[in-house]
Each structure stands twice: as C-alpha cells, then as structure tokens.
PDB file of C-alpha atoms and ligand atoms in Angstrom:
ATOM      1  CA  MET L   1      -0.125   4.617 -10.532  1.00 73.00           C
ATOM      2  CA  TRP L   2       2.929   4.198 -12.772  1.00 91.00           C
ATOM      3  CA  GLU L   3       3.923   0.549 -12.949  1.00 93.00           C
ATOM      4  CA  SER L   4       7.440  -0.482 -12.034  1.00 96.00           C
ATOM      5  CA  ARG L   5       9.618  -1.779 -14.836  1.00 97.00           C
ATOM      6  CA  THR L   6      12.192  -4.544 -14.804  1.00 98.00           C
ATOM      7  CA  LEU L   7      15.657  -3.423 -15.861  1.00 98.00           C
ATOM      8  CA  ASN L   8      18.012  -5.584 -17.957  1.00 98.00           C
ATOM      9  CA  ASP L   9      19.846  -6.644 -14.767  1.00 98.00           C
ATOM     10  CA  GLY L  10      16.617  -7.911 -13.173  1.00 98.00           C
ATOM     11  CA  SER L  11      16.150  -4.972 -10.769  1.00 98.00           C
ATOM     12  CA  SER L  12      12.816  -3.243 -10.515  1.00 98.00           C
ATOM     13  CA  ILE L  13      12.522   0.535 -11.051  1.00 98.00           C
ATOM     14  CA  PRO L  14       9.467   2.716 -10.323  1.00 98.00           C
ATOM     15  CA  GLY L  15       7.980   4.094 -13.553  1.00 97.00           C
ATOM     16  CA  ILE L  16       8.294   7.754 -12.532  1.00 98.00           C
ATOM     17  CA  ALA L  17      11.030   9.602 -10.645  1.00 98.00           C
ATOM     18  CA  PHE L  18      10.999  12.827  -8.663  1.00 98.00           C
ATOM     19  CA  GLY L  19      14.021  14.936  -9.618  1.00 98.00           C
ATOM     20  CA  THR L  20      15.893  17.237  -7.268  1.00 97.00           C
ATOM     21  CA  ALA L  21      17.831  19.483  -9.662  1.00 96.00           C
ATOM     22  CA  TYR L  22      17.469  23.276  -9.482  1.00 92.00           C
ATOM     23  CA  THR L  23      15.950  23.077  -5.983  1.00 93.00           C
ATOM     24  CA  CYS L  24      17.399  25.257  -3.251  1.00 90.00           C
ATOM     25  CA  LYS L  25      18.092  23.606   0.103  1.00 88.00           C
ATOM     26  CA  GLU L  26      15.220  25.436   1.884  1.00 90.00           C
ATOM     27  CA  GLU L  27      12.727  24.175  -0.682  1.00 94.00           C
ATOM     28  CA  LEU L  28      14.038  20.630  -0.853  1.00 96.00           C
ATOM     29  CA  GLY L  29      12.583  19.440   2.492  1.00 95.00           C
ATOM     30  CA  PRO L  30       8.943  20.405   1.899  1.00 96.00           C
ATOM     31  CA  ARG L  31       9.169  19.279  -1.708  1.00 97.00           C
ATOM     32  CA  ILE L  32      10.453  15.783  -0.907  1.00 98.00           C
ATOM     33  CA  GLU L  33       8.036  15.405   2.007  1.00 97.00           C
ATOM     34  CA  ASN L  34       5.138  16.302  -0.299  1.00 98.00           C
ATOM     35  CA  ALA L  35       6.456  13.980  -2.993  1.00 98.00           C
ATOM     36  CA  LEU L  36       6.652  11.100  -0.501  1.00 98.00           C
ATOM     37  CA  LYS L  37       3.114  11.866   0.705  1.00 97.00           C
ATOM     38  CA  ALA L  38       1.864  11.928  -2.863  1.00 97.00           C
ATOM     39  CA  GLY L  39       3.397   8.489  -3.461  1.00 97.00           C
ATOM     40  CA  PHE L  40       6.742   9.069  -5.191  1.00 98.00           C
ATOM     41  CA  ARG L  41       9.345   6.482  -4.174  1.00 98.00           C
ATOM     42  CA  HIS L  42      12.012   7.081  -6.832  1.00 98.00           C
ATOM     43  CA  PHE L  43      14.293  10.095  -6.262  1.00 98.00           C
ATOM     44  CA  ASP L  44      16.879  11.345  -8.723  1.00 98.00           C
ATOM     45  CA  THR L  45      19.884  13.403  -7.664  1.00 98.00           C
ATOM     46  CA  ALA L  46      23.506  13.933  -8.763  1.00 97.00           C
ATOM     47  CA  GLN L  47      26.805  15.355  -7.611  1.00 93.00           C
ATOM     48  CA  GLY L  48      26.623  18.268 -10.043  1.00 83.00           C
ATOM     49  CA  LYS L  49      26.248  21.956  -9.136  1.00 86.00           C
ATOM     50  CA  ALA L  50      22.604  21.949 -10.246  1.00 90.00           C
ATOM     51  CA  TYR L  51      21.837  19.520  -7.384  1.00 93.00           C
ATOM     52  CA  ASP L  52      24.217  19.760  -4.377  1.00 92.00           C
ATOM     53  CA  ASN L  53      21.611  18.119  -2.128  1.00 95.00           C
ATOM     54  CA  GLU L  54      22.591  14.486  -1.516  1.00 97.00           C
ATOM     55  CA  ARG L  55      23.078  15.032   2.231  1.00 96.00           C
ATOM     56  CA  GLU L  56      19.725  16.828   2.621  1.00 96.00           C
ATOM     57  CA  LEU L  57      17.893  14.306   0.443  1.00 97.00           C
ATOM     58  CA  GLY L  58      19.362  11.414   2.451  1.00 97.00           C
ATOM     59  CA  GLU L  59      18.295  13.007   5.746  1.00 97.00           C
ATOM     60  CA  ILE L  60      14.743  13.673   4.590  1.00 97.00           C
ATOM     61  CA  LEU L  61      14.344  10.140   3.219  1.00 98.00           C
ATOM     62  CA  SER L  62      15.755   8.616   6.380  1.00 97.00           C
ATOM     63  CA  GLN L  63      13.478  10.742   8.616  1.00 97.00           C
ATOM     64  CA  SER L  64      10.448   9.737   6.550  1.00 97.00           C
ATOM     65  CA  GLY L  65      10.427   6.317   8.196  1.00 96.00           C
ATOM     66  CA  ILE L  66       9.852   4.649   4.818  1.00 97.00           C
ATOM     67  CA  PRO L  67      11.973   1.481   4.702  1.00 98.00           C
ATOM     68  CA  ARG L  68      15.078   1.781   2.507  1.00 98.00           C
ATOM     69  CA  SER L  69      13.881  -1.240   0.516  1.00 97.00           C
ATOM     70  CA  GLU L  70      10.790   0.708  -0.594  1.00 98.00           C
ATOM     71  CA  LEU L  71      12.815   3.687  -1.862  1.00 98.00           C
ATOM     72  CA  PHE L  72      14.669   3.906  -5.152  1.00 98.00           C
ATOM     73  CA  ILE L  73      17.599   6.350  -5.002  1.00 98.00           C
ATOM     74  CA  SER L  74      19.487   7.346  -8.108  1.00 98.00           C
ATOM     75  CA  THR L  75      22.587   9.542  -8.279  1.00 98.00           C
ATOM     76  CA  LYS L  76      25.242  10.415 -10.858  1.00 98.00           C
ATOM     77  CA  TRP L  77      29.014  10.705 -11.157  1.00 97.00           C
ATOM     78  CA  SER L  78      29.251  14.357 -12.187  1.00 96.00           C
ATOM     79  CA  ASN L  79      32.751  15.579 -11.311  1.00 93.00           C
ATOM     80  CA  PRO L  80      35.428  13.610 -13.194  1.00 93.00           C
ATOM     81  CA  THR L  81      38.192  16.094 -12.367  1.00 93.00           C
ATOM     82  CA  SER L  82      37.862  15.573  -8.613  1.00 92.00           C
ATOM     83  CA  SER L  83      36.964  11.878  -8.352  1.00 95.00           C
ATOM     84  CA  THR L  84      36.988   8.458  -9.953  1.00 97.00           C
ATOM     85  CA  PRO L  85      33.578   6.783 -10.239  1.00 97.00           C
ATOM     86  CA  LEU L  86      34.330   4.618  -7.184  1.00 98.00           C
ATOM     87  CA  GLN L  87      35.461   7.587  -5.061  1.00 97.00           C
ATOM     88  CA  ALA L  88      32.391   9.506  -6.199  1.00 97.00           C
ATOM     89  CA  CYS L  89      30.041   6.635  -5.448  1.00 98.00           C
ATOM     90  CA  ARG L  90      31.490   6.187  -1.955  1.00 98.00           C
ATOM     91  CA  ALA L  91      31.170   9.953  -1.327  1.00 97.00           C
ATOM     92  CA  SER L  92      27.540   9.901  -2.491  1.00 97.00           C
ATOM     93  CA  LEU L  93      26.731   6.942  -0.244  1.00 98.00           C
ATOM     94  CA  LYS L  94      28.201   8.805   2.717  1.00 98.00           C
ATOM     95  CA  LEU L  95      26.255  11.981   1.968  1.00 97.00           C
ATOM     96  CA  LEU L  96      23.025  10.104   1.313  1.00 98.00           C
ATOM     97  CA  GLY L  97      23.563   8.001   4.461  1.00 98.00           C
ATOM     98  CA  VAL L  98      22.910   4.701   2.680  1.00 98.00           C
ATOM     99  CA  ASP L  99      25.040   1.650   1.985  1.00 97.00           C
ATOM    100  CA  TYR L 100      23.926   1.278  -1.629  1.00 98.00           C
ATOM    101  CA  VAL L 101      22.219   3.338  -4.289  1.00 98.00           C
ATOM    102  CA  ASP L 102      19.678   1.758  -6.567  1.00 98.00           C
ATOM    103  CA  LEU L 103      21.086   3.398  -9.672  1.00 98.00           C
ATOM    104  CA  PHE L 104      24.435   5.080 -10.339  1.00 98.00           C
ATOM    105  CA  LEU L 105      24.893   6.927 -13.634  1.00 98.00           C
ATOM    106  CA  ILE L 106      27.758   8.495 -15.570  1.00 98.00           C
ATOM    107  CA  HIS L 107      26.286  12.004 -15.810  1.00 98.00           C
ATOM    108  CA  GLN L 108      27.814  12.944 -19.173  1.00 97.00           C
ATOM    109  CA  PRO L 109      29.783  11.038 -21.826  1.00 98.00           C
ATOM    110  CA  ARG L 110      32.509  13.689 -21.574  1.00 97.00           C
ATOM    111  CA  ASN L 111      33.259  12.410 -18.042  1.00 97.00           C
ATOM    112  CA  CYS L 112      34.866   9.403 -19.746  1.00 97.00           C
ATOM    113  CA  ALA L 113      37.495  11.672 -21.372  1.00 96.00           C
ATOM    114  CA  GLY L 114      37.372   9.644 -24.579  1.00 96.00           C
ATOM    115  CA  ASP L 115      37.649   6.243 -22.851  1.00 97.00           C
ATOM    116  CA  ILE L 116      34.105   4.933 -22.501  1.00 98.00           C
ATOM    117  CA  PRO L 117      35.163   1.233 -22.251  1.00 98.00           C
ATOM    118  CA  GLY L 118      37.776   1.931 -19.545  1.00 98.00           C
ATOM    119  CA  THR L 119      35.448   4.153 -17.529  1.00 98.00           C
ATOM    120  CA  TRP L 120      32.601   1.658 -17.769  1.00 98.00           C
ATOM    121  CA  LYS L 121      34.817  -1.101 -16.318  1.00 98.00           C
ATOM    122  CA  LEU L 122      35.086   1.080 -13.185  1.00 98.00           C
ATOM    123  CA  MET L 123      31.293   1.339 -13.093  1.00 98.00           C
ATOM    124  CA  GLU L 124      31.009  -2.445 -13.417  1.00 98.00           C
ATOM    125  CA  GLU L 125      33.276  -2.793 -10.349  1.00 98.00           C
ATOM    126  CA  ILE L 126      30.927  -0.532  -8.377  1.00 98.00           C
ATOM    127  CA  LYS L 127      28.014  -2.827  -9.228  1.00 98.00           C
ATOM    128  CA  GLN L 128      30.080  -5.909  -8.398  1.00 98.00           C
ATOM    129  CA  MET L 129      30.928  -4.434  -5.001  1.00 98.00           C
ATOM    130  CA  GLY L 130      27.198  -3.969  -4.309  1.00 98.00           C
ATOM    131  CA  LEU L 131      27.505  -0.195  -3.921  1.00 98.00           C
ATOM    132  CA  ALA L 132      25.004   0.332  -6.743  1.00 98.00           C
ATOM    133  CA  ARG L 133      22.270  -2.184  -7.569  1.00 98.00           C
ATOM    134  CA  SER L 134      22.151  -0.937 -11.175  1.00 98.00           C
ATOM    135  CA  ILE L 135      24.540   1.133 -13.268  1.00 98.00           C
ATOM    136  CA  GLY L 136      23.804   3.305 -16.254  1.00 98.00           C
ATOM    137  CA  VAL L 137      24.581   6.428 -18.217  1.00 98.00           C
ATOM    138  CA  SER L 138      23.086   9.817 -18.945  1.00 98.00           C
ATOM    139  CA  ASN L 139      23.159  12.051 -22.010  1.00 98.00           C
ATOM    140  CA  PHE L 140      24.793   9.298 -24.081  1.00 98.00           C
ATOM    141  CA  LYS L 141      24.209   9.744 -27.819  1.00 98.00           C
ATOM    142  CA  VAL L 142      24.014   6.880 -30.336  1.00 98.00           C
ATOM    143  CA  ASP L 143      27.807   6.757 -30.899  1.00 98.00           C
ATOM    144  CA  ASP L 144      28.538   6.783 -27.154  1.00 98.00           C
ATOM    145  CA  LEU L 145      26.030   4.032 -26.446  1.00 98.00           C
ATOM    146  CA  GLU L 146      27.295   1.912 -29.353  1.00 98.00           C
ATOM    147  CA  THR L 147      30.882   2.192 -28.074  1.00 98.00           C
ATOM    148  CA  LEU L 148      29.723   1.170 -24.624  1.00 98.00           C
ATOM    149  CA  LEU L 149      27.562  -1.731 -25.777  1.00 98.00           C
ATOM    150  CA  GLU L 150      30.370  -3.120 -27.961  1.00 98.00           C
ATOM    151  CA  SER L 151      32.840  -3.227 -25.067  1.00 96.00           C
ATOM    152  CA  CYS L 152      30.868  -3.825 -21.857  1.00 98.00           C
ATOM    153  CA  THR L 153      30.475  -6.972 -19.785  1.00 98.00           C
ATOM    154  CA  VAL L 154      27.442  -5.588 -17.916  1.00 98.00           C
ATOM    155  CA  PRO L 155      25.249  -3.499 -20.239  1.00 98.00           C
ATOM    156  CA  PRO L 156      23.984  -0.165 -18.909  1.00 98.00           C
ATOM    157  CA  ALA L 157      20.549  -0.555 -17.333  1.00 98.00           C
ATOM    158  CA  VAL L 158      19.506   3.021 -18.120  1.00 98.00           C
ATOM    159  CA  ASN L 159      20.302   6.019 -20.315  1.00 98.00           C
ATOM    160  CA  GLN L 160      18.804   9.224 -18.857  1.00 98.00           C
ATOM    161  CA  ILE L 161      18.308  11.799 -21.632  1.00 98.00           C
ATOM    162  CA  TYR L 162      16.465  14.955 -22.561  1.00 97.00           C
ATOM    163  CA  PHE L 163      13.182  13.741 -24.050  1.00 97.00           C
ATOM    164  CA  SER L 164      10.142  15.707 -25.189  1.00 96.00           C
ATOM    165  CA  PRO L 165       8.065  15.870 -28.382  1.00 96.00           C
ATOM    166  CA  ASN L 166      10.402  18.719 -29.392  1.00 95.00           C
ATOM    167  CA  ASN L 167      13.376  16.385 -29.780  1.00 95.00           C
ATOM    168  CA  TYR L 168      11.530  13.124 -30.448  1.00 96.00           C
ATOM    169  CA  ALA L 169      12.477  12.933 -34.132  1.00 96.00           C
ATOM    170  CA  SER L 170      16.188  13.372 -33.415  1.00 95.00           C
ATOM    171  CA  SER L 171      16.034  10.975 -30.426  1.00 96.00           C
ATOM    172  CA  LYS L 172      14.372   8.148 -32.380  1.00 97.00           C
ATOM    173  CA  PRO L 173      17.625   6.374 -33.457  1.00 98.00           C
ATOM    174  CA  LEU L 174      18.811   6.450 -29.836  1.00 98.00           C
ATOM    175  CA  LEU L 175      15.469   5.072 -28.625  1.00 98.00           C
ATOM    176  CA  ASP L 176      15.631   2.275 -31.194  1.00 98.00           C
ATOM    177  CA  LEU L 177      19.197   1.349 -30.205  1.00 98.00           C
ATOM    178  CA  ALA L 178      18.247   1.345 -26.513  1.00 98.00           C
ATOM    179  CA  GLN L 179      15.198  -0.814 -27.150  1.00 98.00           C
ATOM    180  CA  GLN L 180      17.260  -3.275 -29.204  1.00 98.00           C
ATOM    181  CA  HIS L 181      19.629  -3.746 -26.241  1.00 98.00           C
ATOM    182  CA  ASP L 182      17.019  -3.525 -23.484  1.00 98.00           C
ATOM    183  CA  VAL L 183      18.460  -0.278 -22.095  1.00 98.00           C
ATOM    184  CA  GLN L 184      15.693   1.671 -20.310  1.00 98.00           C
ATOM    185  CA  ILE L 185      15.426   5.292 -21.427  1.00 98.00           C
ATOM    186  CA  GLU L 186      14.633   7.789 -18.678  1.00 98.00           C
ATOM    187  CA  GLY L 187      13.439  11.185 -19.941  1.00 98.00           C
ATOM    188  CA  TYR L 188      13.909  14.593 -18.339  1.00 98.00           C
ATOM    189  CA  TRP L 189      12.719  18.032 -19.574  1.00 97.00           C
ATOM    190  CA  THR L 190       9.547  16.363 -20.897  1.00 97.00           C
ATOM    191  CA  LEU L 191       7.466  19.200 -19.430  1.00 97.00           C
ATOM    192  CA  ARG L 192       9.874  21.942 -20.417  1.00 93.00           C
ATOM    193  CA  PRO L 193       7.704  23.139 -23.348  1.00 94.00           C
ATOM    194  CA  LEU L 194       4.905  23.940 -20.855  1.00 95.00           C
ATOM    195  CA  ALA L 195       7.212  26.084 -18.735  1.00 92.00           C
ATOM    196  CA  ASP L 196       8.666  27.895 -21.776  1.00 88.00           C
ATOM    197  CA  ASP L 197       7.950  31.634 -22.073  1.00 82.00           C
ATOM    198  CA  ASN L 198       7.595  31.228 -25.856  1.00 80.00           C
ATOM    199  CA  PRO L 199       4.951  28.516 -26.210  1.00 79.00           C
ATOM    200  CA  GLN L 200       5.944  25.931 -28.799  1.00 86.00           C
ATOM    201  CA  PRO L 201       3.403  24.186 -31.092  1.00 93.00           C
ATOM    202  CA  VAL L 202       3.363  21.143 -28.812  1.00 96.00           C
ATOM    203  CA  VAL L 203       1.857  23.193 -25.974  1.00 96.00           C
ATOM    204  CA  ARG L 204      -1.289  23.994 -27.956  1.00 95.00           C
ATOM    205  CA  VAL L 205      -1.671  20.363 -29.060  1.00 97.00           C
ATOM    206  CA  ALA L 206      -1.144  19.086 -25.491  1.00 98.00           C
ATOM    207  CA  HIS L 207      -3.724  21.602 -24.277  1.00 97.00           C
ATOM    208  CA  ASP L 208      -6.303  20.492 -26.886  1.00 98.00           C
ATOM    209  CA  ILE L 209      -5.787  16.820 -26.028  1.00 98.00           C
ATOM    210  CA  ALA L 210      -6.051  17.631 -22.319  1.00 98.00           C
ATOM    211  CA  GLN L 211      -9.388  19.390 -22.917  1.00 98.00           C
ATOM    212  CA  LYS L 212     -10.677  16.432 -24.920  1.00 98.00           C
ATOM    213  CA  LEU L 213      -9.581  13.885 -22.284  1.00 98.00           C
ATOM    214  CA  LYS L 214     -10.492  16.148 -19.327  1.00 98.00           C
ATOM    215  CA  CYS L 215      -7.023  16.008 -17.844  1.00 98.00           C
ATOM    216  CA  GLN L 216      -4.010  18.341 -17.513  1.00 98.00           C
ATOM    217  CA  SER L 217      -1.488  19.276 -20.217  1.00 98.00           C
ATOM    218  CA  GLU L 218       1.402  17.942 -18.112  1.00 98.00           C
ATOM    219  CA  GLN L 219      -0.408  14.607 -17.861  1.00 98.00           C
ATOM    220  CA  VAL L 220      -0.682  14.473 -21.652  1.00 98.00           C
ATOM    221  CA  LEU L 221       3.080  14.955 -22.072  1.00 98.00           C
ATOM    222  CA  LEU L 222       3.939  12.420 -19.369  1.00 98.00           C
ATOM    223  CA  ALA L 223       1.484   9.913 -20.880  1.00 98.00           C
ATOM    224  CA  TRP L 224       3.115  10.582 -24.269  1.00 98.00           C
ATOM    225  CA  ALA L 225       6.541   9.720 -22.784  1.00 98.00           C
ATOM    226  CA  GLY L 226       5.053   6.570 -21.221  1.00 97.00           C
ATOM    227  CA  ALA L 227       3.620   5.590 -24.610  1.00 97.00           C
ATOM    228  CA  LYS L 228       7.168   5.810 -26.019  1.00 97.00           C
ATOM    229  CA  ASN L 229       8.322   3.416 -23.252  1.00 97.00           C
ATOM    230  CA  VAL L 230      10.274   6.227 -21.589  1.00 97.00           C
ATOM    231  CA  LEU L 231      10.418   6.444 -17.802  1.00 98.00           C
ATOM    232  CA  ALA L 232       9.571   9.957 -16.581  1.00 97.00           C
ATOM    233  CA  VAL L 233      12.034  11.979 -14.466  1.00 98.00           C
ATOM    234  CA  THR L 234      10.221  15.112 -13.449  1.00 97.00           C
ATOM    235  CA  ARG L 235       9.899  17.701 -10.711  1.00 97.00           C
ATOM    236  CA  THR L 236       7.508  20.330  -9.430  1.00 97.00           C
ATOM    237  CA  ALA L 237       7.294  22.754  -6.531  1.00 96.00           C
ATOM    238  CA  ARG L 238       3.524  22.238  -6.275  1.00 97.00           C
ATOM    239  CA  ALA L 239       1.894  19.452  -4.276  1.00 96.00           C
ATOM    240  CA  GLU L 240      -1.188  19.364  -6.533  1.00 96.00           C
ATOM    241  CA  ARG L 241       1.027  18.856  -9.565  1.00 97.00           C
ATOM    242  CA  MET L 242       2.718  15.889  -7.897  1.00 98.00           C
ATOM    243  CA  GLN L 243      -0.700  14.187  -7.795  1.00 97.00           C
ATOM    244  CA  SER L 244      -1.243  15.181 -11.388  1.00 98.00           C
ATOM    245  CA  TYR L 245       2.096  13.636 -12.476  1.00 98.00           C
ATOM    246  CA  LEU L 246       1.339  10.391 -10.657  1.00 98.00           C
ATOM    247  CA  GLY L 247      -2.177  10.295 -12.139  1.00 97.00           C
ATOM    248  CA  ALA L 248      -0.794  10.693 -15.667  1.00 98.00           C
ATOM    249  CA  SER L 249      -0.344   6.933 -15.925  1.00 96.00           C
ATOM    250  CA  GLU L 250      -4.164   6.650 -16.080  1.00 97.00           C
ATOM    251  CA  VAL L 251      -4.351   8.952 -19.127  1.00 98.00           C
ATOM    252  CA  LYS L 252      -4.882   6.907 -22.268  1.00 96.00           C
ATOM    253  CA  LEU L 253      -3.832   8.721 -25.431  1.00 97.00           C
ATOM    254  CA  ASP L 254      -5.271   7.688 -28.811  1.00 97.00           C
ATOM    255  CA  PRO L 255      -2.724   6.786 -31.505  1.00 98.00           C
ATOM    256  CA  ASP L 256      -3.821  10.023 -33.254  1.00 98.00           C
ATOM    257  CA  ASP L 257      -2.976  12.074 -30.149  1.00 98.00           C
ATOM    258  CA  ILE L 258       0.527  10.597 -30.138  1.00 98.00           C
ATOM    259  CA  THR L 259       0.961  11.303 -33.852  1.00 98.00           C
ATOM    260  CA  ASP L 260      -0.259  14.887 -33.342  1.00 98.00           C
ATOM    261  CA  LEU L 261       2.228  15.455 -30.497  1.00 98.00           C
ATOM    262  CA  ASP L 262       5.064  13.966 -32.578  1.00 97.00           C
ATOM    263  CA  ALA L 263       4.140  16.235 -35.497  1.00 97.00           C
ATOM    264  CA  ALA L 264       3.881  19.345 -33.296  1.00 96.00           C
ATOM    265  CA  GLY L 265       7.274  18.554 -31.764  1.00 95.00           C
ATOM    266  CA  ALA L 266       8.805  18.282 -35.209  1.00 94.00           C
ATOM    267  CA  LYS L 267       7.776  21.927 -35.813  1.00 92.00           C
ATOM    268  CA  ALA L 268       9.537  23.205 -32.667  1.00 87.00           C
ATOM    269  CA  SER L 269      12.379  25.668 -32.984  1.00 75.00           C
ATOM    270  CA  PRO L 270      15.761  24.094 -32.239  1.00 68.00           C
ATOM    271  CA  ASP L 271      16.690  24.025 -28.553  1.00 66.00           C
ATOM    272  CA  SER L 272      19.319  26.547 -27.615  1.00 53.00           C
ATOM    273  CA  GLU L 273      20.590  24.986 -24.390  1.00 51.00           C
ATOM    274  CA  LEU L 274      21.105  21.256 -24.526  1.00 57.00           C
ATOM    275  CA  PRO L 275      23.111  19.371 -21.903  1.00 60.00           C
TER     276      PRO L 275
HETATM  277  N1  NAP R   1      20.750  13.851 -16.455  1.00 94.57           N
HETATM  278  C1  NAP R   1      20.717  15.130 -16.708  1.00 94.57           C
HETATM  279  O1  NAP R   1      21.639  15.705 -17.322  1.00 94.57           O
HETATM  280  C2  NAP R   1      19.520  15.925 -16.251  1.00 94.57           C
HETATM  281  C3  NAP R   1      19.280  17.218 -16.768  1.00 94.57           C
HETATM  282  C4  NAP R   1      18.136  17.895 -16.342  1.00 94.57           C
HETATM  283  C5  NAP R   1      17.265  17.312 -15.422  1.00 94.57           C
HETATM  284  N2  NAP R   1      17.526  16.063 -14.934  1.00 94.57           N
HETATM  285  C6  NAP R   1      16.638  15.433 -13.918  1.00 94.57           C
HETATM  286  O2  NAP R   1      15.311  15.557 -14.318  1.00 94.57           O
HETATM  287  C7  NAP R   1      14.549  16.176 -13.271  1.00 94.57           C
HETATM  288  C8  NAP R   1      13.366  16.873 -13.856  1.00 94.57           C
HETATM  289  O3  NAP R   1      13.728  18.180 -14.254  1.00 94.57           O
HETATM  290  P1  NAP R   1      13.059  18.957 -15.417  1.00 94.57           P
HETATM  291  O4  NAP R   1      13.385  20.342 -15.259  1.00 94.57           O
HETATM  292  O5  NAP R   1      13.432  18.274 -16.646  1.00 94.57           O
HETATM  293  O6  NAP R   1      11.506  18.661 -15.093  1.00 94.57           O
HETATM  294  P2  NAP R   1      10.246  18.680 -16.039  1.00 94.57           P
HETATM  295  O7  NAP R   1       9.356  17.734 -15.343  1.00 94.57           O
HETATM  296  O8  NAP R   1      10.456  18.535 -17.482  1.00 94.57           O
HETATM  297  O9  NAP R   1       9.765  20.176 -15.816  1.00 94.57           O
HETATM  298  C9  NAP R   1       9.359  20.573 -14.556  1.00 94.57           C
HETATM  299  C10 NAP R   1       8.912  22.013 -14.649  1.00 94.57           C
HETATM  300  O10 NAP R   1       7.715  22.061 -15.450  1.00 94.57           O
HETATM  301  C11 NAP R   1       6.823  22.957 -14.815  1.00 94.57           C
HETATM  302  N3  NAP R   1       5.462  22.552 -15.193  1.00 94.57           N
HETATM  303  C12 NAP R   1       4.865  21.357 -15.030  1.00 94.57           C
HETATM  304  N4  NAP R   1       3.614  21.383 -15.512  1.00 94.57           N
HETATM  305  C13 NAP R   1       3.412  22.629 -15.992  1.00 94.57           C
HETATM  306  C14 NAP R   1       2.300  23.279 -16.613  1.00 94.57           C
HETATM  307  N5  NAP R   1       1.144  22.644 -16.852  1.00 94.57           N
HETATM  308  N6  NAP R   1       2.462  24.586 -16.983  1.00 94.57           N
HETATM  309  C15 NAP R   1       3.628  25.251 -16.759  1.00 94.57           C
HETATM  310  N7  NAP R   1       4.709  24.683 -16.175  1.00 94.57           N
HETATM  311  C16 NAP R   1       4.598  23.384 -15.787  1.00 94.57           C
HETATM  312  C17 NAP R   1       7.085  22.798 -13.337  1.00 94.57           C
HETATM  313  O11 NAP R   1       6.723  24.010 -12.695  1.00 94.57           O
HETATM  314  P3  NAP R   1       6.205  24.007 -11.150  1.00 94.57           P
HETATM  315  O12 NAP R   1       7.402  23.682 -10.313  1.00 94.57           O
HETATM  316  O13 NAP R   1       5.716  25.398 -10.971  1.00 94.57           O
HETATM  317  O14 NAP R   1       5.139  22.969 -11.068  1.00 94.57           O
HETATM  318  C18 NAP R   1       8.586  22.569 -13.288  1.00 94.57           C
HETATM  319  O15 NAP R   1       9.265  23.796 -13.169  1.00 94.57           O
HETATM  320  C19 NAP R   1      15.563  17.059 -12.565  1.00 94.57           C
HETATM  321  O16 NAP R   1      15.186  17.443 -11.282  1.00 94.57           O
HETATM  322  C20 NAP R   1      16.746  16.115 -12.556  1.00 94.57           C
HETATM  323  O17 NAP R   1      16.585  15.159 -11.513  1.00 94.57           O
HETATM  324  C21 NAP R   1      18.622  15.355 -15.348  1.00 94.57           C
END
C-alpha cells in the first residue's frame, strides 16, 4: 500500500489520491464506494465544471461510516470571478458537509489575477481559521512558485500538476524547485498516455517493463511517478483497476526502467491540450 507522506506543515497525506473529475453524478456513487472498498482514503475534487460533485462526494463519504479523521479530502478554489478563496472554501465545506478540508488548493495561477502574494495571504487566513488543514496550489509553473515562495509566510504544502513521462523533461526544473522547498508535487494525467488513441513511445516501454515485472502498464507508470517522489492523483471507472493502482506501490522499477521511461517520454509529441 502507498505510504503516507508528511507535508511541510506536519500534516500527513496518503500517497495516492482518487480523483473525481470527468465523472457524471450517476457514476460517482458506485465509483467512490468501490474506491473506498479497495482502500482509497484520499479523494480529490474541485469547484470547477469538470467536477461539480462536492455535495455528492460529501454524502457518499459520510454514508460510508468511515470516520472523518481517516479520510483525506482535497478541493480547489476554481471560480475566481464568483468567489474569494474564503467564500469558496466555506461553500465547499457546506457542500461536502464537513467542517474542514484536509487540503485546499488554488486551482490555477490565473485565479490570482497577477497578484500571487495577495491571493496567497487569503489562503493563509483559511489555514489559520482551521478551515483547511493544509493549503497549496495547482498548475503553478516555476515563475509562479518562485513568486509565491518569495512572499509567503506559510509555504504551499502541495503543487498539483500534470505529470507523466511525456512532460518529465520540461517539469524537471519545477520538481527541483519544489524539492528544494519541501513542496510535495502531486501528479495527474500520469496514465493519460495509456488512454491515448495514438499510442506514444512511453506506452510500448511501459508495456515491456510490465511484461518483465509481471504487472500492469498502469502500475509501471504509477511506480515511475512514485520513484520521482510524486504523489499520484488518478481515477478509474473499473474496480479491478483500483486494486491495480493501489498495488502499484509494490512494483519496484530498476534504475534502467526509469531511464527508459524518461527517454521514451522525451520522444513524445507535444501535448495539444494542457491545463
Ligand atoms: N488540478 C488540475 O488541474 C487537474 C487536472 C486534471 C485532473 N486532475 C485530477 O486528477 C484526477 C485524475 O485524472 P486523470 O484523468 O489525470 O487520471 P489518470 O489516472 O491519469 O488517467 C485515468 C484514465 O486512464 C485510464 N487507464 C488507466 N489504466 C489504463 C490502461 N492500462 N489502459 C488504458 N487506459 C487506462 C482510465 O480508464 P478506465 O476508467 O477505463 O480505467 C482512466 O480513464 C482527476 O480526477 C482530478 O481529480 C486535476
């Protein structure tokens, strides 16, 4: 099972998250119930259009009977035109039916409308008020994170970014900066190459490694992310794949496997739709 990690504010975060984006309301219930049964305890949502499920997620988690203290709930401030971070956080708490979230993120740097230091102060107040145990950012690039780190009182605990072998080379400076300041990187879209209609070089390499290690290709990519010290944020409609994701922490890649995945990713065609 994926080990929990300690964030720079001392909080503990499960090493893998189950994401709820792009999941219609009818599918959400069975999916979250299966994820809980499989052993997921960390759930990632947001206020954005791609999610729109905080109320439903909150109800399912509450009906599960699992104590709040054993769940890790993460959401994001997505709609800067209709709310301040504090208003958004309060609205999320109401929808989720909880009195705190474990992690509250600024969904996009553009939400800050050019004032990262000023916006972050509002996030720090949310943490101070106990409405979020940890605060962080998402989709922050090197410049954004540098601006934040230079001006903050409480450093961000997390930066949630797109992360797969296909963008590893371009993400490396951001990973190094995060590591230097003890900011945990969470990676989404790690499995995207596998779901792509036009298989990228990394898919063949992941498949070969999976055959060698007698495991699944998705486990190879999740183990690769783990080897880069990146916390996995993933999703699946299939119960058997949930088990596979959780079991990926047992997959031990050789240094050569990691190098081969890095090299295959470097040959990928540029991504057309980045956040
Ligand atoms: N902060 C942000 O801006 C942002 C942006 C995007 C996502 N996220 C978060 O990250 C979460 C994860 O989303 P994601 O889309 O990035 O998830 P992902 O884990 O990279 O990809 C999941 C997809 O991969 C497919 N898959 C897994 N193994 C496969 C295999 N062996 N062959 C073919 N397809 C395979 C799954 O299909 P099946 O369902 O059929 O198994 C599923 O559709 C989201 O729910 C959200 O919480 C955050």
